[in-house]
CSV table of C-alpha atoms in Angstrom, one decimal:
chain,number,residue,atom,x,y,z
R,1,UNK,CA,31.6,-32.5,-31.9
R,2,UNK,CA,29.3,-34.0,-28.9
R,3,UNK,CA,31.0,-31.3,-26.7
R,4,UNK,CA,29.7,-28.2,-29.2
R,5,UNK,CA,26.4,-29.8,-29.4
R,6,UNK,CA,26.0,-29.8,-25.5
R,7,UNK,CA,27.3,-26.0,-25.4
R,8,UNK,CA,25.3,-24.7,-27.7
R,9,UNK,CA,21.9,-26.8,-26.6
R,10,UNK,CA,22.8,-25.7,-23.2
R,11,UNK,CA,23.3,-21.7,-24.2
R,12,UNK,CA,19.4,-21.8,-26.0
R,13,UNK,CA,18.3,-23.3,-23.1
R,14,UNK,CA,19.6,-21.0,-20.4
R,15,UNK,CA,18.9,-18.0,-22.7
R,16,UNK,CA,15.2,-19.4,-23.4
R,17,UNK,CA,14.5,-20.4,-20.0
R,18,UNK,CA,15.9,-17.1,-18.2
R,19,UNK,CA,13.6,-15.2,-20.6
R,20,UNK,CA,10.0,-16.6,-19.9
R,21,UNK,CA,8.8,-19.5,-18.0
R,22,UNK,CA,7.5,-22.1,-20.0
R,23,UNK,CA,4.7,-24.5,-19.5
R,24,UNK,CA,2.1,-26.3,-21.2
R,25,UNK,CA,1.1,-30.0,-22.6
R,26,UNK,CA,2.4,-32.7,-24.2
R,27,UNK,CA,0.6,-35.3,-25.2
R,28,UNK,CA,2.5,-39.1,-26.0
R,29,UNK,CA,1.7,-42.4,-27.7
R,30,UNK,CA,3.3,-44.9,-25.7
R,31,UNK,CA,3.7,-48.3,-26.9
R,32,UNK,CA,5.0,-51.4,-24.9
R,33,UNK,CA,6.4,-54.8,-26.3
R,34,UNK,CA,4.8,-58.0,-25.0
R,35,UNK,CA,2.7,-61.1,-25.2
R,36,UNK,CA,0.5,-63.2,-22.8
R,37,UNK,CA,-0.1,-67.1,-22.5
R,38,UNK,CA,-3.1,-68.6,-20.7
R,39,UNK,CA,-3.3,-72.6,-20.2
R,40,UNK,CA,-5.5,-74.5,-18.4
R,41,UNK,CA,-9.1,-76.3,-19.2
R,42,UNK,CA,-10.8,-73.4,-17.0
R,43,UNK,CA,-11.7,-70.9,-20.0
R,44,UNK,CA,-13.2,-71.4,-23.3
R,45,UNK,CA,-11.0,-70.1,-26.3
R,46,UNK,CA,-13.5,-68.1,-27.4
R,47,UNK,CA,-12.6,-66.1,-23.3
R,48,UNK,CA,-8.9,-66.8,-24.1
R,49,UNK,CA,-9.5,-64.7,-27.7
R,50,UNK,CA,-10.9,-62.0,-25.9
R,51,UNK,CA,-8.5,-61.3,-23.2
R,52,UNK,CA,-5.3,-61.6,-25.8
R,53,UNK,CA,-7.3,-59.2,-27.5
R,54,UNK,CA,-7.5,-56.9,-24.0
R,55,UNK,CA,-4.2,-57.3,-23.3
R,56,UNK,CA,-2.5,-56.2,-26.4
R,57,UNK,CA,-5.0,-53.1,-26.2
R,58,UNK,CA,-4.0,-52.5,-22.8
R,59,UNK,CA,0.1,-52.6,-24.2
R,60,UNK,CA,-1.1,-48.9,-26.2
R,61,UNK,CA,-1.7,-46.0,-24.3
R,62,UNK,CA,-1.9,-41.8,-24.3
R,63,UNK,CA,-0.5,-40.4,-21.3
R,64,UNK,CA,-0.4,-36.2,-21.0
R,65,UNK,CA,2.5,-34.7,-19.4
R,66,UNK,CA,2.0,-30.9,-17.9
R,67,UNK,CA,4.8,-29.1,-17.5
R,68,UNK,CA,6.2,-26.0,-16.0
R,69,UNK,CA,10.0,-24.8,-15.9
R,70,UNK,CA,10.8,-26.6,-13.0
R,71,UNK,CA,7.9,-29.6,-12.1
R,72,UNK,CA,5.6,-31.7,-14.6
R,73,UNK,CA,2.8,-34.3,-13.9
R,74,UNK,CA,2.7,-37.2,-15.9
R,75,UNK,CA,-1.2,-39.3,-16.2
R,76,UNK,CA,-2.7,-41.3,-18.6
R,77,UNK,CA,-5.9,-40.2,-20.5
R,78,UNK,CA,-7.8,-42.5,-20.1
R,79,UNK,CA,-8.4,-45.4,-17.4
R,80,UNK,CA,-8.6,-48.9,-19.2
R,81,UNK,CA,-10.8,-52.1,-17.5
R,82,UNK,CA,-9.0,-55.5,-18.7
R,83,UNK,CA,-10.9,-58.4,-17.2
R,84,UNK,CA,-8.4,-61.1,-16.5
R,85,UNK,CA,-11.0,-63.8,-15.2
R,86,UNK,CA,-12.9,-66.7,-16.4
R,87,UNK,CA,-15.8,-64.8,-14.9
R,88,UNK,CA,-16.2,-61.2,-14.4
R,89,UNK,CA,-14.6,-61.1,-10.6
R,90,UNK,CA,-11.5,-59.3,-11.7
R,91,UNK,CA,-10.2,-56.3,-13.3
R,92,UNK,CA,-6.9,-54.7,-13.7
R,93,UNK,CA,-7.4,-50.7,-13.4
R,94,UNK,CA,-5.0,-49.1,-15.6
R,95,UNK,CA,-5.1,-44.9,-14.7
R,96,UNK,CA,-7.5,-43.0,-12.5
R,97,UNK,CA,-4.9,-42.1,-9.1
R,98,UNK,CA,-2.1,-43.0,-10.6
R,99,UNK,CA,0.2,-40.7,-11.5
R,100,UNK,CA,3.7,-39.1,-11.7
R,101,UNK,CA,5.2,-35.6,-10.4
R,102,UNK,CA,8.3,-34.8,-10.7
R,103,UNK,CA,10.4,-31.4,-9.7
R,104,UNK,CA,13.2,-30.8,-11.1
R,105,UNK,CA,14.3,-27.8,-9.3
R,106,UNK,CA,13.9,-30.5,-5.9
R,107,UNK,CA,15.0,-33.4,-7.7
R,108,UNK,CA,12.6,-35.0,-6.1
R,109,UNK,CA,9.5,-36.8,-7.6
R,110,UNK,CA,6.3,-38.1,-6.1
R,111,UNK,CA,4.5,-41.3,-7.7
R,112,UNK,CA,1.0,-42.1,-6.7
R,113,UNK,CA,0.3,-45.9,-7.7
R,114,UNK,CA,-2.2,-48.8,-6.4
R,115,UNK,CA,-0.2,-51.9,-6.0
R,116,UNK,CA,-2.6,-54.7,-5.1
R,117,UNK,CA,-6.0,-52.7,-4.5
R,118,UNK,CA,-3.5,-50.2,-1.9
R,119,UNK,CA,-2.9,-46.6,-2.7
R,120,UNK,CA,0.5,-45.5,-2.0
R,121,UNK,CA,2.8,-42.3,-2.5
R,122,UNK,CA,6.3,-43.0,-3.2
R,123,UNK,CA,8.4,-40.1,-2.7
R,124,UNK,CA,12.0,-40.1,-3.1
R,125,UNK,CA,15.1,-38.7,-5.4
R,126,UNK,CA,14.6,-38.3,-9.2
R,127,UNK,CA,16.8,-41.0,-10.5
R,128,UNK,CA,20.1,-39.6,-12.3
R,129,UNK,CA,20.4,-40.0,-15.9
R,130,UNK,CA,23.8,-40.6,-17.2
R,131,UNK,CA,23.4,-38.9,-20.7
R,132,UNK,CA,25.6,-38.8,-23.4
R,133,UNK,CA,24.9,-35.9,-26.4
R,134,UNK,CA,25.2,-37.6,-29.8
R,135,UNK,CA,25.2,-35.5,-33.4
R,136,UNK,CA,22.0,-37.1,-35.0
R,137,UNK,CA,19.2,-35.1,-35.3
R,138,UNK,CA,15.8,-35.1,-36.7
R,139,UNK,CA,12.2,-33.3,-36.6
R,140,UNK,CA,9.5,-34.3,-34.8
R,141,UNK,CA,6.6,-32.6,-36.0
R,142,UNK,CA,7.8,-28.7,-36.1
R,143,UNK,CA,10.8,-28.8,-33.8
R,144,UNK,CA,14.4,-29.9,-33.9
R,145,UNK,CA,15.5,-32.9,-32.0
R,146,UNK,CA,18.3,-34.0,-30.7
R,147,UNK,CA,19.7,-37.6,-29.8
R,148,UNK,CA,21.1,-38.8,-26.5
R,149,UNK,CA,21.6,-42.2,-25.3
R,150,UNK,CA,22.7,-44.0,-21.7
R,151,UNK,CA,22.9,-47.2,-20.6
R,152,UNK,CA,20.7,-48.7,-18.2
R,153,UNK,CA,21.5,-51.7,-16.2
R,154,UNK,CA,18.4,-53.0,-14.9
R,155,UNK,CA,17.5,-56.4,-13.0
R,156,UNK,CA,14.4,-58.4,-13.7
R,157,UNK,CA,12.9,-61.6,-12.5
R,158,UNK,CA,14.1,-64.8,-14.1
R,159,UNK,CA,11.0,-66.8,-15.2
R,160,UNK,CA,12.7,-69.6,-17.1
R,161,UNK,CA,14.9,-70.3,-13.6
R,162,UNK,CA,12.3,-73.2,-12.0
R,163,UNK,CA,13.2,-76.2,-9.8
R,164,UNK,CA,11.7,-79.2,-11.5
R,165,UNK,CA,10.5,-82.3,-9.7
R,166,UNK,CA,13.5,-84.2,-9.3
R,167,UNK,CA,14.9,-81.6,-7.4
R,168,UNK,CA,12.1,-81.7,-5.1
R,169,UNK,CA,12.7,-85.9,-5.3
R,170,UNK,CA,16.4,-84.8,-4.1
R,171,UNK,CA,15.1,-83.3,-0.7
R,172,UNK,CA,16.0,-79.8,-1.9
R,173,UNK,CA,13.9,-78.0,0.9
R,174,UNK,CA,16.0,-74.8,0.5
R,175,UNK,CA,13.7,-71.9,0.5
R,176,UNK,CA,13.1,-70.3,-2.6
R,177,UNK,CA,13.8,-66.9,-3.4
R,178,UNK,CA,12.4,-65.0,-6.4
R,179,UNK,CA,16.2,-65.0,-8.9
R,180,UNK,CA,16.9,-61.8,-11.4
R,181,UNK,CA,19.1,-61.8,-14.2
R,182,UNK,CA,21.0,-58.7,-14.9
R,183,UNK,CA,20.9,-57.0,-18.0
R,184,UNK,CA,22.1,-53.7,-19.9
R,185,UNK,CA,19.5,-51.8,-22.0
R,186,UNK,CA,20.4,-48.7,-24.2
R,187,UNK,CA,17.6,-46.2,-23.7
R,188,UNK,CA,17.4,-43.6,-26.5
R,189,UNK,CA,15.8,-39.8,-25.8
R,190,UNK,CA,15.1,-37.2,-28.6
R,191,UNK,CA,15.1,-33.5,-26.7
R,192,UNK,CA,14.3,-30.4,-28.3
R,193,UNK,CA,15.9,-27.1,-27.0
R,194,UNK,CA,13.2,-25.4,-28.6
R,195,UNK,CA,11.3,-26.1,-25.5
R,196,UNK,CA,13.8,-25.1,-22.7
R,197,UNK,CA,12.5,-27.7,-19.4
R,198,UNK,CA,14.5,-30.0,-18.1
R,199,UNK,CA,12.1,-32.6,-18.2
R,200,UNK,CA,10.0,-35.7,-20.2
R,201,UNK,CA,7.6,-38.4,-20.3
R,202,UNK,CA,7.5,-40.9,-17.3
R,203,UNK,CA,10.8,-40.7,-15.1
R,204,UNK,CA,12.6,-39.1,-17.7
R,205,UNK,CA,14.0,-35.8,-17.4
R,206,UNK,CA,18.0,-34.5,-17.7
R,207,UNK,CA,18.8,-33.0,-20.7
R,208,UNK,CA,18.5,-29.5,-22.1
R,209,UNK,CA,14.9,-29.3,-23.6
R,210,UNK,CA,12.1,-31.2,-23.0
R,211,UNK,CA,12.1,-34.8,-24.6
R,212,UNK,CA,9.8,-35.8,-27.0
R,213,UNK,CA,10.6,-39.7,-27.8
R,214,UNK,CA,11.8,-42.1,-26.1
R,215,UNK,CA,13.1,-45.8,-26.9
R,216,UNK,CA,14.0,-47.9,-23.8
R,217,UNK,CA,13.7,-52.0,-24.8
R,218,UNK,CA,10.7,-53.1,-25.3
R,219,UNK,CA,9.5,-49.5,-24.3
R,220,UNK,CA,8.0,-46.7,-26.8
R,221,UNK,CA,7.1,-43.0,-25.9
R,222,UNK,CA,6.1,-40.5,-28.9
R,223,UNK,CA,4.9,-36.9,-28.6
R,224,UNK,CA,2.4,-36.5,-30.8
R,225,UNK,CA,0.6,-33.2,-29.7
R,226,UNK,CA,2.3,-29.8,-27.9
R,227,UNK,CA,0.3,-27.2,-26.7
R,228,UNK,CA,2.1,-24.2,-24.8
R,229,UNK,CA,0.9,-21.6,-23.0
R,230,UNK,CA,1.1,-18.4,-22.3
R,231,UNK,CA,-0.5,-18.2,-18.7
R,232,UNK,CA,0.9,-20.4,-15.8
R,233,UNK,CA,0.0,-24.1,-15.4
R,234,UNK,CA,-1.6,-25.4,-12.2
R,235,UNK,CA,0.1,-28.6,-11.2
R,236,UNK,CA,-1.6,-30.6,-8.1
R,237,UNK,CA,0.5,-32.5,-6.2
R,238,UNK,CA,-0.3,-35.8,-5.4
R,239,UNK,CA,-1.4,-36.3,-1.7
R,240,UNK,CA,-3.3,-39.8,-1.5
R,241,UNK,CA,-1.9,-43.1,-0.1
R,242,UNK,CA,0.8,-44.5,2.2
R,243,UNK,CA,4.0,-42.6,1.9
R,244,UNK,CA,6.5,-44.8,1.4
R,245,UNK,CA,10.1,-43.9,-0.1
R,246,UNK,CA,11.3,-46.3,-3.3
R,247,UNK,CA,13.2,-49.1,-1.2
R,248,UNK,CA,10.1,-49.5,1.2
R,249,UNK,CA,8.0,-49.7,-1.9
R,250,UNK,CA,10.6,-52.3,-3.4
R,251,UNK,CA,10.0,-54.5,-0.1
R,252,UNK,CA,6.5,-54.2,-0.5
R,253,UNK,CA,6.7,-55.6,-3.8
R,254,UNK,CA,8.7,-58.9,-2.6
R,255,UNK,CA,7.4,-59.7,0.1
R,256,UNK,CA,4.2,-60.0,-1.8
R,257,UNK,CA,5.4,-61.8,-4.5
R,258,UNK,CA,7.1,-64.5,-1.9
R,259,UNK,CA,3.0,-64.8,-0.3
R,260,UNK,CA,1.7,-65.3,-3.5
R,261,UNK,CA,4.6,-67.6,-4.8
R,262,UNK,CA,3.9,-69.8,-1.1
R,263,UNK,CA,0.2,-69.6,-2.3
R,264,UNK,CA,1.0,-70.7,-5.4
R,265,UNK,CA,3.1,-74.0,-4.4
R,266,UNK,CA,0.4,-75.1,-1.7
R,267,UNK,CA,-2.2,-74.7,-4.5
R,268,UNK,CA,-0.2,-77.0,-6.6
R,269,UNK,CA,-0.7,-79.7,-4.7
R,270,UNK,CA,-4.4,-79.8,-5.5
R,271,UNK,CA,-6.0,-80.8,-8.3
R,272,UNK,CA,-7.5,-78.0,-10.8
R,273,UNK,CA,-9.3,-77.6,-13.8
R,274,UNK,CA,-8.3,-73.6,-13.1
R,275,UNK,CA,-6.4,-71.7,-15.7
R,276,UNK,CA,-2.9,-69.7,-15.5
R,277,UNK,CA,-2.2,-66.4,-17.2
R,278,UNK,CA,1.8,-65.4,-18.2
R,279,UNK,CA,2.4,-61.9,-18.7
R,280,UNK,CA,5.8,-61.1,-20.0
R,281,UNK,CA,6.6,-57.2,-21.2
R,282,UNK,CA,9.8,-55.9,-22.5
């Protein structure tokens, strides 16, 4: 049954894509699982209130994806200002330059992000996506979905893995590296052939219509709004900051995360009235 389902989405979407080429907006609702903890005796509840408040704002956003037949970019609406300070000397910028383009036709994407107050461009392969067609389907708004499903393995920091002091009584000077636990997370698309581009919100893209929901853990992406169009889109590519392919970016990443960690360890030798701020998402 999954194998007549794929031949028949894939013969709409050839005949529908050979005919005209599409493009237009989508507009999503994305929604992200998570929760924040702040301790310390450096903030007054009434400043802890208000940036649990920020935060969980901050974990629902509207992101527009405009697409062609062959290359979409992918931006949020609007950029979002969460002050994550006792004082008003920080900010996290959600928006603005970042953003996602991907072509299909290339297979190749390019993501513009700002990791630590630097603009980069990571350019590299689009990731492959190893569908599988189920038979469920359902409407979102006026078109016909279908479900697919793969499973993802991912690897994520592991926060609960900590020396405690009488390892550091025992002489263990090892140096520390940041641990991951592996894990295995079924992400769930909804793709309409009704729209024939081989593409979707974020990184996702693969199947034989564009995809209008997505569920992936803790992750929630809903297509609330289409608008197509008859005339061709103009999609920018993204041109600021320090090209850099996905591994390089990954390195980046760590080697910043081992400063800060070092940071961190020398800081905790001092005595502080300060405050520390937990962020777990997924």
């Amino acid at each position: 049954m999954r194998t007549l389902i794929f031949i028949l989405a894939l013969i709409v979407f050839q005949s529908k894509s050979n005919a005209q080429q599409i493009s237009g907006e989508a507009h999503y609702q994305t929604k992200q699982k998570g929760k924040i903890e702040i301790s310390g005796t450096g903030m007054t509840e009434a400043r802890k209130k208000e940036i649990t408040k920020q935060f969980k704002k901050s974990l629902h956003k509207e992101f527009t994806l405009t697409f062609t037949s062959q290359a979409s970019l992918w931006k949020q609406d609007e950029s979002m200002n969460v002050n994550l300070s006792s004082g008003n000397n920080m900010a996290v910028s959600l928006g603005g330059d970042k953003m996602l383009y991907k072509n299909t036709a290339t297979r190749s994407y390019i993501r513009q992000d700002d990791f630590m107050g630097k603009l980069f461009s990571i350019r590299d392969s689009l990731p492959e996506f190893n569908w599988r067609l189920e038979d469920e389907t359902k409407k979102i708004g006026n078109y016909t979905c279908y479900k697919a499903t793969y499973i993802k393995e991912t690897e994520q920091p592991d926060f609960l893995k900590v020396h405690t002091d009488k390892d550091k009584e025992k002489g263990n000077k090892k140096e520390e590296q940041p641990s991951t636990v592996k894990k295995q997370v079924i992400v769930t698309a909804w793709y309409t052939p009704e729209i024939p581009v081989n593409n979707g919100p974020d990184s996702y893209w693969g199947l034989p219509g564009l995809i209008l929901e997505i569920h992936d853990g803790g992750k929630t992406m809903i297509c609330d709004r289409i608008v197509l169009k008859d005339e061709a889109v103009d999609l920018p590519v993204p041109d600021k900051g320090k090209v850099v392919d996905e591994e390089e970016m990954k390195k980046i990443r760590q080697d910043k995360y081992q400063e800060m960690q070092k940071m961190h360890k020398k800081s905790g030798n001092k005595k502080s009235s300060g405050i520390s701020i937990t962020i777990t998402k997924g």
